[in-house]
PDB file of C-alpha atoms in Angstrom:
ATOM      1  CA  MET A   1     -16.235  31.813 -38.364  1.00 50.00           C
ATOM      2  CA  LEU A   2     -17.825  33.196 -41.457  1.00 44.00           C
ATOM      3  CA  SER A   3     -20.392  30.440 -41.315  1.00 50.00           C
ATOM      4  CA  GLU A   4     -21.192  31.238 -37.753  1.00 48.00           C
ATOM      5  CA  CYS A   5     -21.475  35.020 -38.516  1.00 46.00           C
ATOM      6  CA  SER A   6     -23.757  34.201 -41.474  1.00 48.00           C
ATOM      7  CA  SER A   7     -26.058  32.141 -39.256  1.00 47.00           C
ATOM      8  CA  PHE A   8     -26.092  34.870 -36.646  1.00 40.00           C
ATOM      9  CA  LEU A   9     -27.007  37.637 -39.198  1.00 41.00           C
ATOM     10  CA  LYS A  10     -29.710  35.334 -40.675  1.00 45.00           C
ATOM     11  CA  GLY A  11     -31.124  34.931 -37.210  1.00 45.00           C
ATOM     12  CA  VAL A  12     -31.092  38.668 -36.513  1.00 41.00           C
ATOM     13  CA  MET A  13     -32.762  39.425 -39.886  1.00 42.00           C
ATOM     14  CA  LEU A  14     -35.427  36.698 -39.389  1.00 43.00           C
ATOM     15  CA  GLY A  15     -36.108  38.098 -35.884  1.00 47.00           C
ATOM     16  CA  GLY A  16     -36.432  41.613 -37.175  1.00 47.00           C
ATOM     17  CA  ILE A  17     -38.721  40.601 -40.112  1.00 41.00           C
ATOM     18  CA  SER A  18     -40.884  38.434 -37.816  1.00 48.00           C
ATOM     19  CA  PHE A  19     -41.286  41.207 -35.213  1.00 49.00           C
ATOM     20  CA  ALA A  20     -42.073  43.716 -37.949  1.00 48.00           C
ATOM     21  CA  LEU A  21     -44.655  41.137 -39.338  1.00 49.00           C
ATOM     22  CA  ILE A  22     -46.334  40.764 -35.967  1.00 50.00           C
ATOM     23  CA  THR A  23     -46.378  44.560 -35.481  1.00 49.00           C
ATOM     24  CA  MET A  24     -47.914  45.200 -38.825  1.00 46.00           C
ATOM     25  CA  LEU A  25     -50.584  42.495 -38.210  1.00 50.00           C
ATOM     26  CA  GLY A  26     -51.349  44.151 -34.915  1.00 50.00           C
ATOM     27  CA  TYR A  27     -52.648  47.166 -36.763  1.00 50.00           C
ATOM     28  CA  ILE A  28     -54.847  45.147 -39.230  1.00 48.00           C
ATOM     29  CA  LYS A  29     -58.417  46.082 -38.906  1.00 48.00           C
ATOM     30  CA  LEU A  30     -61.009  43.728 -40.433  1.00 46.00           C
ATOM     31  CA  GLY A  31     -64.256  45.123 -41.578  1.00 42.00           C
ATOM     32  CA  HIS A  32     -67.551  43.970 -43.118  1.00 38.00           C
ATOM     33  CA  ARG A  33     -66.108  43.926 -46.594  1.00 37.00           C
ATOM     34  CA  ASN A  34     -65.025  40.326 -46.017  1.00 44.00           C
ATOM     35  CA  GLN A  35     -68.234  39.577 -44.168  1.00 46.00           C
ATOM     36  CA  ILE A  36     -66.344  38.226 -41.042  1.00 50.00           C
ATOM     37  CA  HIS A  37     -68.259  38.687 -37.805  1.00 51.00           C
ATOM     38  CA  ILE A  38     -65.950  40.329 -35.143  1.00 53.00           C
ATOM     39  CA  HIS A  39     -66.682  40.855 -31.498  1.00 51.00           C
ATOM     40  CA  GLU A  40     -66.652  44.490 -30.482  1.00 52.00           C
ATOM     41  CA  HIS A  41     -66.063  43.762 -26.854  1.00 53.00           C
ATOM     42  CA  HIS A  42     -62.492  43.327 -25.488  1.00 65.00           C
ATOM     43  CA  HIS A  43     -63.294  42.294 -21.828  1.00 71.00           C
ATOM     44  CA  LEU A  44     -65.431  39.359 -21.156  1.00 72.00           C
ATOM     45  CA  GLN A  45     -67.301  38.748 -17.950  1.00 73.00           C
ATOM     46  CA  ALA A  46     -69.544  36.006 -16.605  1.00 69.00           C
ATOM     47  CA  SER A  47     -73.285  36.286 -16.255  1.00 65.00           C
ATOM     48  CA  SER A  48     -74.569  37.373 -12.909  1.00 64.00           C
ATOM     49  CA  LYS A  49     -75.729  34.670 -10.488  1.00 65.00           C
ATOM     50  CA  GLU A  50     -79.056  36.600 -10.241  1.00 66.00           C
ATOM     51  CA  GLU A  51     -79.786  35.775 -13.884  1.00 68.00           C
ATOM     52  CA  VAL A  52     -79.201  32.115 -13.320  1.00 64.00           C
ATOM     53  CA  TRP A  53     -81.484  31.969 -10.304  1.00 62.00           C
ATOM     54  CA  LYS A  54     -84.373  33.540 -12.422  1.00 67.00           C
ATOM     55  CA  MET A  55     -84.295  30.386 -14.611  1.00 67.00           C
ATOM     56  CA  SER A  56     -86.490  27.327 -13.966  1.00 65.00           C
ATOM     57  CA  GLU A  57     -84.857  24.167 -12.573  1.00 65.00           C
ATOM     58  CA  ALA A  58     -85.459  22.499 -16.008  1.00 68.00           C
ATOM     59  CA  GLU A  59     -83.754  25.460 -17.804  1.00 66.00           C
ATOM     60  CA  ARG A  60     -80.754  25.330 -15.397  1.00 65.00           C
ATOM     61  CA  LEU A  61     -80.379  21.612 -15.870  1.00 66.00           C
ATOM     62  CA  LYS A  62     -80.389  21.856 -19.668  1.00 67.00           C
ATOM     63  CA  LEU A  63     -77.939  24.771 -19.469  1.00 69.00           C
ATOM     64  CA  SER A  64     -75.569  22.760 -17.225  1.00 68.00           C
ATOM     65  CA  ASN A  65     -75.503  19.994 -19.755  1.00 74.00           C
ATOM     66  CA  SER A  66     -74.922  22.251 -22.736  1.00 79.00           C
ATOM     67  CA  PHE A  67     -71.290  23.043 -21.904  1.00 87.00           C
ATOM     68  CA  ARG A  68     -69.095  20.313 -23.458  1.00 94.00           C
ATOM     69  CA  VAL A  69     -65.369  21.100 -22.876  1.00 96.00           C
ATOM     70  CA  TYR A  70     -62.559  19.197 -24.669  1.00 97.00           C
ATOM     71  CA  CYS A  71     -59.255  19.771 -22.927  1.00 98.00           C
ATOM     72  CA  ILE A  72     -55.847  19.609 -24.775  1.00 98.00           C
ATOM     73  CA  ILE A  73     -52.548  19.294 -22.806  1.00 97.00           C
ATOM     74  CA  LEU A  74     -49.184  19.792 -24.575  1.00 95.00           C
ATOM     75  CA  VAL A  75     -46.451  17.825 -22.961  1.00 92.00           C
ATOM     76  CA  THR A  76     -42.796  16.717 -23.604  1.00 86.00           C
ATOM     77  CA  GLY A  77     -40.963  13.545 -22.619  1.00 78.00           C
ATOM     78  CA  THR A  78     -39.275  15.466 -19.758  1.00 81.00           C
ATOM     79  CA  GLU A  79     -42.554  16.369 -18.128  1.00 83.00           C
ATOM     80  CA  VAL A  80     -43.674  12.896 -16.970  1.00 85.00           C
ATOM     81  CA  LYS A  81     -44.266  13.911 -13.286  1.00 91.00           C
ATOM     82  CA  LEU A  82     -46.336  16.931 -14.273  1.00 93.00           C
ATOM     83  CA  TRP A  83     -48.148  14.640 -16.774  1.00 90.00           C
ATOM     84  CA  ALA A  84     -49.029  12.224 -14.019  1.00 92.00           C
ATOM     85  CA  ALA A  85     -50.219  15.040 -11.653  1.00 95.00           C
ATOM     86  CA  VAL A  86     -52.475  16.483 -14.220  1.00 96.00           C
ATOM     87  CA  LYS A  87     -54.010  13.127 -15.087  1.00 93.00           C
ATOM     88  CA  GLU A  88     -54.575  12.422 -11.423  1.00 94.00           C
ATOM     89  CA  THR A  89     -56.235  15.834 -10.673  1.00 95.00           C
ATOM     90  CA  TRP A  90     -58.254  18.478 -12.502  1.00 95.00           C
ATOM     91  CA  ILE A  91     -58.307  17.030 -16.006  1.00 94.00           C
ATOM     92  CA  LYS A  92     -60.904  14.426 -14.824  1.00 92.00           C
ATOM     93  CA  HIS A  93     -63.398  17.255 -14.781  1.00 92.00           C
ATOM     94  CA  CYS A  94     -63.109  17.886 -18.579  1.00 95.00           C
ATOM     95  CA  ASN A  95     -65.842  16.261 -20.675  1.00 93.00           C
ATOM     96  CA  LYS A  96     -62.922  14.847 -22.654  1.00 95.00           C
ATOM     97  CA  ALA A  97     -59.266  15.287 -22.397  1.00 96.00           C
ATOM     98  CA  GLU A  98     -56.230  14.172 -24.358  1.00 96.00           C
ATOM     99  CA  PHE A  99     -52.467  14.682 -24.018  1.00 95.00           C
ATOM    100  CA  PHE A 100     -50.350  15.566 -27.060  1.00 95.00           C
ATOM    101  CA  SER A 101     -46.667  14.682 -26.670  1.00 92.00           C
ATOM    102  CA  SER A 102     -43.589  15.701 -28.546  1.00 88.00           C
ATOM    103  CA  GLU A 103     -42.584  11.987 -28.825  1.00 87.00           C
ATOM    104  CA  PRO A 104     -44.069   8.485 -28.204  1.00 84.00           C
ATOM    105  CA  LEU A 105     -44.101   7.573 -24.481  1.00 78.00           C
ATOM    106  CA  LYS A 106     -44.934   4.228 -22.969  1.00 77.00           C
ATOM    107  CA  LEU A 107     -45.794   5.456 -19.464  1.00 76.00           C
ATOM    108  CA  PHE A 108     -48.939   7.485 -20.403  1.00 80.00           C
ATOM    109  CA  GLU A 109     -51.467   7.344 -23.193  1.00 86.00           C
ATOM    110  CA  SER A 110     -50.988  10.238 -25.513  1.00 89.00           C
ATOM    111  CA  ILE A 111     -51.005  11.269 -29.175  1.00 92.00           C
ATOM    112  CA  ALA A 112     -47.472  11.556 -30.393  1.00 91.00           C
ATOM    113  CA  VAL A 113     -46.929  14.589 -32.596  1.00 89.00           C
ATOM    114  CA  ASN A 114     -43.198  13.891 -33.225  1.00 84.00           C
ATOM    115  CA  GLU A 115     -42.401  17.624 -33.164  1.00 82.00           C
ATOM    116  CA  THR A 116     -40.235  19.639 -30.852  1.00 81.00           C
ATOM    117  CA  TYR A 117     -41.729  22.975 -31.724  1.00 85.00           C
ATOM    118  CA  THR A 118     -44.742  23.792 -29.545  1.00 89.00           C
ATOM    119  CA  TRP A 119     -46.391  25.656 -32.496  1.00 90.00           C
ATOM    120  CA  PHE A 120     -46.534  22.375 -34.519  1.00 89.00           C
ATOM    121  CA  MET A 121     -47.717  20.445 -31.486  1.00 92.00           C
ATOM    122  CA  LEU A 122     -50.541  23.032 -30.957  1.00 94.00           C
ATOM    123  CA  ARG A 123     -51.462  23.078 -34.713  1.00 93.00           C
ATOM    124  CA  THR A 124     -51.661  19.249 -34.802  1.00 93.00           C
ATOM    125  CA  ALA A 125     -53.741  19.068 -31.611  1.00 96.00           C
ATOM    126  CA  TYR A 126     -56.284  21.662 -32.841  1.00 97.00           C
ATOM    127  CA  ILE A 127     -56.636  19.812 -36.266  1.00 95.00           C
ATOM    128  CA  HIS A 128     -57.112  16.498 -34.481  1.00 96.00           C
ATOM    129  CA  ALA A 129     -59.731  17.944 -32.185  1.00 97.00           C
ATOM    130  CA  PHE A 130     -61.718  19.485 -34.930  1.00 97.00           C
ATOM    131  CA  ASN A 131     -61.598  16.585 -37.299  1.00 97.00           C
ATOM    132  CA  LYS A 132     -62.544  13.999 -34.588  1.00 97.00           C
ATOM    133  CA  TYR A 133     -64.728  16.023 -32.205  1.00 97.00           C
ATOM    134  CA  LYS A 134     -66.226  18.982 -34.024  1.00 96.00           C
ATOM    135  CA  ASP A 135     -69.817  17.463 -33.534  1.00 96.00           C
ATOM    136  CA  GLN A 136     -69.326  16.406 -29.934  1.00 95.00           C
ATOM    137  CA  TYR A 137     -67.723  19.341 -28.053  1.00 97.00           C
ATOM    138  CA  ASN A 138     -68.369  23.115 -28.388  1.00 96.00           C
ATOM    139  CA  TRP A 139     -65.501  24.573 -26.303  1.00 98.00           C
ATOM    140  CA  PHE A 140     -61.802  23.734 -26.550  1.00 98.00           C
ATOM    141  CA  PHE A 141     -59.366  24.428 -23.732  1.00 98.00           C
ATOM    142  CA  LEU A 142     -55.606  24.322 -24.377  1.00 98.00           C
ATOM    143  CA  ALA A 143     -53.003  24.316 -21.654  1.00 98.00           C
ATOM    144  CA  TYR A 144     -49.507  23.408 -20.525  1.00 96.00           C
ATOM    145  CA  PRO A 145     -49.046  20.587 -17.843  1.00 96.00           C
ATOM    146  CA  THR A 146     -48.084  23.302 -15.349  1.00 96.00           C
ATOM    147  CA  THR A 147     -51.577  24.689 -15.385  1.00 97.00           C
ATOM    148  CA  PHE A 148     -54.255  23.846 -12.924  1.00 97.00           C
ATOM    149  CA  ALA A 149     -57.794  24.499 -14.249  1.00 97.00           C
ATOM    150  CA  ILE A 150     -61.110  24.582 -12.392  1.00 95.00           C
ATOM    151  CA  ILE A 151     -63.370  23.400 -15.234  1.00 95.00           C
ATOM    152  CA  GLU A 152     -66.646  24.118 -13.333  1.00 91.00           C
ATOM    153  CA  ASN A 153     -65.565  27.832 -13.131  1.00 93.00           C
ATOM    154  CA  LEU A 154     -64.895  27.811 -16.825  1.00 95.00           C
ATOM    155  CA  LYS A 155     -68.260  26.361 -17.536  1.00 92.00           C
ATOM    156  CA  TYR A 156     -69.991  29.023 -15.300  1.00 89.00           C
ATOM    157  CA  PHE A 157     -68.044  31.705 -17.189  1.00 92.00           C
ATOM    158  CA  LEU A 158     -69.340  30.352 -20.442  1.00 92.00           C
ATOM    159  CA  LEU A 159     -72.959  31.191 -19.485  1.00 85.00           C
ATOM    160  CA  GLY A 160     -74.541  33.421 -22.134  1.00 83.00           C
ATOM    161  CA  LYS A 161     -71.719  32.811 -24.618  1.00 91.00           C
ATOM    162  CA  ASP A 162     -72.791  31.220 -27.832  1.00 93.00           C
ATOM    163  CA  PRO A 163     -70.188  28.717 -29.138  1.00 96.00           C
ATOM    164  CA  SER A 164     -71.359  29.356 -32.750  1.00 96.00           C
ATOM    165  CA  GLN A 165     -69.783  32.790 -32.281  1.00 96.00           C
ATOM    166  CA  PRO A 166     -65.984  33.316 -32.586  1.00 96.00           C
ATOM    167  CA  PHE A 167     -64.728  33.371 -29.024  1.00 97.00           C
ATOM    168  CA  TYR A 168     -60.992  33.345 -28.176  1.00 98.00           C
ATOM    169  CA  PHE A 169     -60.208  34.236 -24.583  1.00 97.00           C
ATOM    170  CA  GLY A 170     -57.937  33.743 -21.501  1.00 97.00           C
ATOM    171  CA  GLN A 171     -55.469  36.326 -20.183  1.00 96.00           C
ATOM    172  CA  ILE A 172     -54.437  38.975 -22.745  1.00 95.00           C
ATOM    173  CA  THR A 173     -50.842  40.144 -23.263  1.00 93.00           C
ATOM    174  CA  ASN A 174     -49.033  41.866 -26.087  1.00 88.00           C
ATOM    175  CA  PHE A 175     -46.286  41.162 -28.651  1.00 81.00           C
ATOM    176  CA  GLY A 176     -45.494  44.410 -30.339  1.00 82.00           C
ATOM    177  CA  ASN A 177     -48.974  45.820 -31.293  1.00 85.00           C
ATOM    178  CA  LEU A 178     -50.544  42.371 -31.352  1.00 89.00           C
ATOM    179  CA  GLU A 179     -52.831  41.389 -28.483  1.00 94.00           C
ATOM    180  CA  TYR A 180     -52.941  37.707 -27.873  1.00 96.00           C
ATOM    181  CA  VAL A 181     -54.051  35.213 -25.197  1.00 97.00           C
ATOM    182  CA  THR A 182     -51.064  33.734 -23.430  1.00 97.00           C
ATOM    183  CA  LEU A 183     -50.825  30.044 -23.358  1.00 97.00           C
ATOM    184  CA  ASP A 184     -49.275  30.131 -19.865  1.00 96.00           C
ATOM    185  CA  GLY A 185     -52.780  30.843 -18.448  1.00 97.00           C
ATOM    186  CA  GLY A 186     -54.636  28.629 -20.852  1.00 98.00           C
ATOM    187  CA  ILE A 187     -56.531  29.361 -24.054  1.00 98.00           C
ATOM    188  CA  VAL A 188     -60.232  28.813 -24.788  1.00 98.00           C
ATOM    189  CA  LEU A 189     -61.709  28.610 -28.308  1.00 98.00           C
ATOM    190  CA  SER A 190     -65.314  28.226 -29.254  1.00 98.00           C
ATOM    191  CA  ILE A 191     -66.146  25.731 -31.972  1.00 98.00           C
ATOM    192  CA  GLU A 192     -66.640  28.544 -34.370  1.00 98.00           C
ATOM    193  CA  SER A 193     -63.157  29.961 -33.682  1.00 98.00           C
ATOM    194  CA  LEU A 194     -61.718  26.619 -34.123  1.00 98.00           C
ATOM    195  CA  ARG A 195     -63.643  26.116 -37.381  1.00 97.00           C
ATOM    196  CA  ARG A 196     -62.105  29.316 -38.725  1.00 96.00           C
ATOM    197  CA  LEU A 197     -58.649  28.401 -37.413  1.00 96.00           C
ATOM    198  CA  ILE A 198     -58.731  25.070 -39.272  1.00 95.00           C
ATOM    199  CA  ARG A 199     -59.659  26.905 -42.434  1.00 92.00           C
ATOM    200  CA  VAL A 200     -56.599  29.070 -42.001  1.00 92.00           C
ATOM    201  CA  PHE A 201     -54.374  26.144 -41.283  1.00 90.00           C
ATOM    202  CA  THR A 202     -55.404  24.412 -44.529  1.00 84.00           C
ATOM    203  CA  GLY A 203     -55.626  27.451 -46.885  1.00 77.00           C
ATOM    204  CA  ASN A 204     -53.280  30.141 -45.611  1.00 62.00           C
ATOM    205  CA  GLU A 205     -49.497  29.732 -46.386  1.00 62.00           C
ATOM    206  CA  MET A 206     -48.577  32.116 -43.499  1.00 64.00           C
ATOM    207  CA  CYS A 207     -50.217  29.785 -40.951  1.00 78.00           C
ATOM    208  CA  THR A 208     -49.401  26.456 -42.667  1.00 65.00           C
ATOM    209  CA  ASP A 209     -45.619  26.388 -42.434  1.00 61.00           C
ATOM    210  CA  LEU A 210     -43.976  28.740 -40.029  1.00 59.00           C
ATOM    211  CA  ARG A 211     -40.996  26.648 -39.244  1.00 57.00           C
ATOM    212  CA  GLU A 212     -38.479  29.463 -39.639  1.00 56.00           C
ATOM    213  CA  LEU A 213     -40.490  31.803 -37.402  1.00 56.00           C
ATOM    214  CA  THR A 214     -41.341  29.391 -34.502  1.00 51.00           C
ATOM    215  CA  TRP A 215     -37.984  30.064 -32.601  1.00 56.00           C
ATOM    216  CA  GLU A 216     -38.488  33.835 -33.021  1.00 67.00           C
ATOM    217  CA  ILE A 217     -42.209  34.292 -32.166  1.00 79.00           C
ATOM    218  CA  PRO A 218     -44.107  32.712 -29.198  1.00 86.00           C
ATOM    219  CA  GLU A 219     -46.648  30.037 -30.424  1.00 90.00           C
ATOM    220  CA  ASP A 220     -49.478  31.822 -28.733  1.00 93.00           C
ATOM    221  CA  SER A 221     -48.594  34.984 -30.689  1.00 92.00           C
ATOM    222  CA  LEU A 222     -48.675  32.969 -33.927  1.00 91.00           C
ATOM    223  CA  LEU A 223     -52.102  31.537 -33.039  1.00 95.00           C
ATOM    224  CA  ALA A 224     -53.375  35.069 -32.472  1.00 95.00           C
ATOM    225  CA  VAL A 225     -52.094  36.220 -35.940  1.00 91.00           C
ATOM    226  CA  CYS A 226     -53.854  33.285 -37.629  1.00 93.00           C
ATOM    227  CA  LEU A 227     -57.074  33.883 -35.746  1.00 95.00           C
ATOM    228  CA  LYS A 228     -57.051  37.536 -36.412  1.00 93.00           C
ATOM    229  CA  SER A 229     -56.759  36.877 -40.159  1.00 91.00           C
ATOM    230  CA  VAL A 230     -60.231  35.398 -39.959  1.00 92.00           C
ATOM    231  CA  GLY A 231     -61.799  37.901 -37.710  1.00 94.00           C
ATOM    232  CA  VAL A 232     -61.284  36.260 -34.245  1.00 96.00           C
ATOM    233  CA  MET A 233     -59.922  38.646 -31.683  1.00 95.00           C
ATOM    234  CA  ALA A 234     -58.271  37.944 -28.250  1.00 96.00           C
ATOM    235  CA  GLU A 235     -60.446  38.843 -25.291  1.00 96.00           C
ATOM    236  CA  ASN A 236     -59.638  39.018 -21.740  1.00 96.00           C
ATOM    237  CA  ALA A 237     -61.702  36.891 -19.173  1.00 96.00           C
ATOM    238  CA  GLU A 238     -62.581  38.802 -15.962  1.00 94.00           C
ATOM    239  CA  ASP A 239     -64.924  38.608 -13.041  1.00 90.00           C
ATOM    240  CA  ASP A 240     -67.352  41.424 -12.172  1.00 86.00           C
ATOM    241  CA  GLU A 241     -64.620  43.268 -10.328  1.00 86.00           C
ATOM    242  CA  GLY A 242     -62.267  43.181 -13.310  1.00 89.00           C
ATOM    243  CA  LYS A 243     -59.997  40.534 -11.900  1.00 90.00           C
ATOM    244  CA  ASP A 244     -58.353  38.038 -14.232  1.00 93.00           C
ATOM    245  CA  LEU A 245     -59.815  34.602 -14.358  1.00 96.00           C
ATOM    246  CA  PHE A 246     -56.976  33.040 -16.231  1.00 97.00           C
ATOM    247  CA  ASN A 247     -53.705  33.355 -14.239  1.00 96.00           C
ATOM    248  CA  THR A 248     -50.030  32.832 -15.240  1.00 94.00           C
ATOM    249  CA  LYS A 249     -48.780  32.365 -11.663  1.00 93.00           C
ATOM    250  CA  THR A 250     -49.415  30.065  -8.750  1.00 92.00           C
ATOM    251  CA  ILE A 251     -51.847  31.065  -6.101  1.00 88.00           C
ATOM    252  CA  GLY A 252     -49.003  31.261  -3.568  1.00 89.00           C
ATOM    253  CA  MET A 253     -47.253  33.882  -5.758  1.00 90.00           C
ATOM    254  CA  PHE A 254     -50.459  35.911  -5.808  1.00 86.00           C
ATOM    255  CA  ILE A 255     -50.837  35.707  -2.033  1.00 84.00           C
ATOM    256  CA  LYS A 256     -47.230  36.723  -1.556  1.00 86.00           C
ATOM    257  CA  GLY A 257     -47.735  39.790  -3.751  1.00 85.00           C
ATOM    258  CA  ALA A 258     -51.107  40.650  -1.948  1.00 80.00           C
ATOM    259  CA  ILE A 259     -49.220  40.540   1.418  1.00 84.00           C
ATOM    260  CA  THR A 260     -46.922  43.280   0.146  1.00 83.00           C
ATOM    261  CA  ASP A 261     -49.448  45.304  -1.811  1.00 82.00           C
ATOM    262  CA  TYR A 262     -52.701  44.816   0.191  1.00 79.00           C
ATOM    263  CA  PRO A 263     -51.558  43.966   3.801  1.00 79.00           C
ATOM    264  CA  LYS A 264     -54.914  44.944   5.248  1.00 74.00           C
ATOM    265  CA  ASP A 265     -56.964  43.025   2.754  1.00 76.00           C
ATOM    266  CA  ILE A 266     -54.898  40.081   1.505  1.00 74.00           C
ATOM    267  CA  VAL A 267     -57.783  37.820   0.355  1.00 71.00           C
ATOM    268  CA  GLU A 268     -59.460  40.531  -1.746  1.00 75.00           C
ATOM    269  CA  GLY A 269     -56.076  41.742  -3.031  1.00 73.00           C
ATOM    270  CA  CYS A 270     -55.085  38.293  -4.189  1.00 83.00           C
ATOM    271  CA  CYS A 271     -57.313  36.990  -6.975  1.00 86.00           C
ATOM    272  CA  SER A 272     -60.806  36.259  -8.155  1.00 89.00           C
ATOM    273  CA  ASP A 273     -63.167  33.878  -6.193  1.00 87.00           C
ATOM    274  CA  MET A 274     -64.153  32.480  -9.596  1.00 91.00           C
ATOM    275  CA  ALA A 275     -60.635  31.969 -10.918  1.00 94.00           C
ATOM    276  CA  ILE A 276     -60.418  29.477 -13.739  1.00 97.00           C
ATOM    277  CA  THR A 277     -56.702  28.755 -13.933  1.00 97.00           C
ATOM    278  CA  PHE A 278     -53.374  29.117 -11.979  1.00 96.00           C
ATOM    279  CA  SER A 279     -50.154  28.242 -13.610  1.00 96.00           C
ATOM    280  CA  SER A 280     -46.392  27.474 -13.056  1.00 96.00           C
ATOM    281  CA  LEU A 281     -47.319  24.694 -10.577  1.00 96.00           C
ATOM    282  CA  THR A 282     -45.169  21.733  -9.580  1.00 96.00           C
ATOM    283  CA  PRO A 283     -46.727  18.215  -9.338  1.00 96.00           C
ATOM    284  CA  ASP A 284     -47.012  18.617  -5.525  1.00 96.00           C
ATOM    285  CA  GLN A 285     -48.597  22.011  -5.847  1.00 95.00           C
ATOM    286  CA  MET A 286     -51.115  20.380  -8.321  1.00 96.00           C
ATOM    287  CA  HIS A 287     -52.233  17.890  -5.623  1.00 95.00           C
ATOM    288  CA  VAL A 288     -52.438  20.644  -2.974  1.00 94.00           C
ATOM    289  CA  MET A 289     -54.746  22.600  -5.313  1.00 94.00           C
ATOM    290  CA  MET A 290     -56.879  19.523  -5.857  1.00 94.00           C
ATOM    291  CA  TYR A 291     -57.341  19.072  -2.139  1.00 93.00           C
ATOM    292  CA  GLY A 292     -58.200  22.666  -1.506  1.00 90.00           C
ATOM    293  CA  VAL A 293     -60.511  23.096  -4.473  1.00 90.00           C
ATOM    294  CA  TYR A 294     -62.354  19.760  -4.541  1.00 87.00           C
ATOM    295  CA  ARG A 295     -61.916  17.911  -1.246  1.00 85.00           C
ATOM    296  CA  LEU A 296     -61.652  20.242   1.759  1.00 83.00           C
ATOM    297  CA  ARG A 297     -65.041  20.932   3.284  1.00 78.00           C
ATOM    298  CA  ALA A 298     -66.091  23.128   6.189  1.00 74.00           C
ATOM    299  CA  PHE A 299     -68.608  21.077   8.241  1.00 71.00           C
ATOM    300  CA  GLY A 300     -71.981  22.822   8.606  1.00 64.00           C
ATOM    301  CA  HIS A 301     -71.553  25.013   5.551  1.00 60.00           C
ATOM    302  CA  VAL A 302     -73.712  24.265   2.498  1.00 58.00           C
ATOM    303  CA  PHE A 303     -73.079  25.828  -0.787  1.00 61.00           C
ATOM    304  CA  ASN A 304     -76.282  26.123  -2.765  1.00 58.00           C
ATOM    305  CA  ASP A 305     -75.219  26.998  -6.258  1.00 58.00           C
ATOM    306  CA  ALA A 306     -77.824  27.527  -8.980  1.00 52.00           C
ATOM    307  CA  LEU A 307     -76.051  25.309 -11.468  1.00 52.00           C
ATOM    308  CA  LEU A 308     -74.620  21.814 -10.998  1.00 56.00           C
ATOM    309  CA  PHE A 309     -72.013  20.565 -13.405  1.00 58.00           C
ATOM    310  CA  LEU A 310     -72.158  16.827 -13.273  1.00 59.00           C
ATOM    311  CA  PRO A 311     -68.963  14.845 -14.032  1.00 61.00           C
ATOM    312  CA  PRO A 312     -68.808  13.000 -17.434  1.00 63.00           C
ATOM    313  CA  ASN A 313     -70.196   9.493 -17.563  1.00 64.00           C
ATOM    314  CA  GLY A 314     -67.613   6.948 -16.374  1.00 61.00           C
ATOM    315  CA  SER A 315     -65.399   9.621 -14.763  1.00 60.00           C
ATOM    316  CA  ASP A 316     -63.612   9.011 -11.445  1.00 62.00           C
ATOM    317  CA  ASN A 317     -63.305  12.683 -10.753  1.00 58.00           C
ATOM    318  CA  ASP A 318     -63.733  14.195  -7.293  1.00 59.00           C
TER     319      ASP A 318
END
């Protein structure tokens, strides 16, 4: 009994300390004294389509090929059906995609991390991505296997954003006074942000071994703490109407909410036309999304977009 009480008290103390730590770090302001460039904006929006149309065809083609997105999916051994659904659907539209699993699995190709804590899976995945692909890809997208991503919309959103600058965006939420990008909706880092993060992982004790805090603090909050320590701030991705582009619910849940809240304008009340992610999907919902986004066509309607994002060489994407 004493042992159980001791463990409980230790847990309570660790939880209180960790929450206080996050709250304190949420107040930290980094200035020019450490010569770290910090974005002043908090809400990110895509470039207007009018700006794209002003470019020459050669400029648009060069721009289309400049976005190289590496996708990271964190999976466990119990998520095999989700794993298969992701592999068969949207992930084929990434320039490169790899699964990082908590344990070795024979059914699908993955990189086994041999860790049960998502934080250590995340950390290993980012280190692997940087060490192996830092010269090949300039944007890094991290997600759970319950997320459906429209990579072409992500690439459009990246217009006008320099990957040599420290971008870290998705859907912002809060933990105490710390603003962070929730992993439920997917996280995007530029190569510069990843470069800084790797520096923290290898040289900052607080971000190197957080094993005692991982069960108290969400892994996406820990990521924000580590990024903030090197001047990388969380930013919310929105369309020109202020609607979120990275979503933590299924499109069905948004429509259900819009029916209640905006019964006379359900479509406009639902979500952005340029949404990048929807989350909390089942494998069947993943395939339905794939059908609706990439395969269903209205005969006689031609969509003439200014930019064309071609599939990676050798890809069998839709």
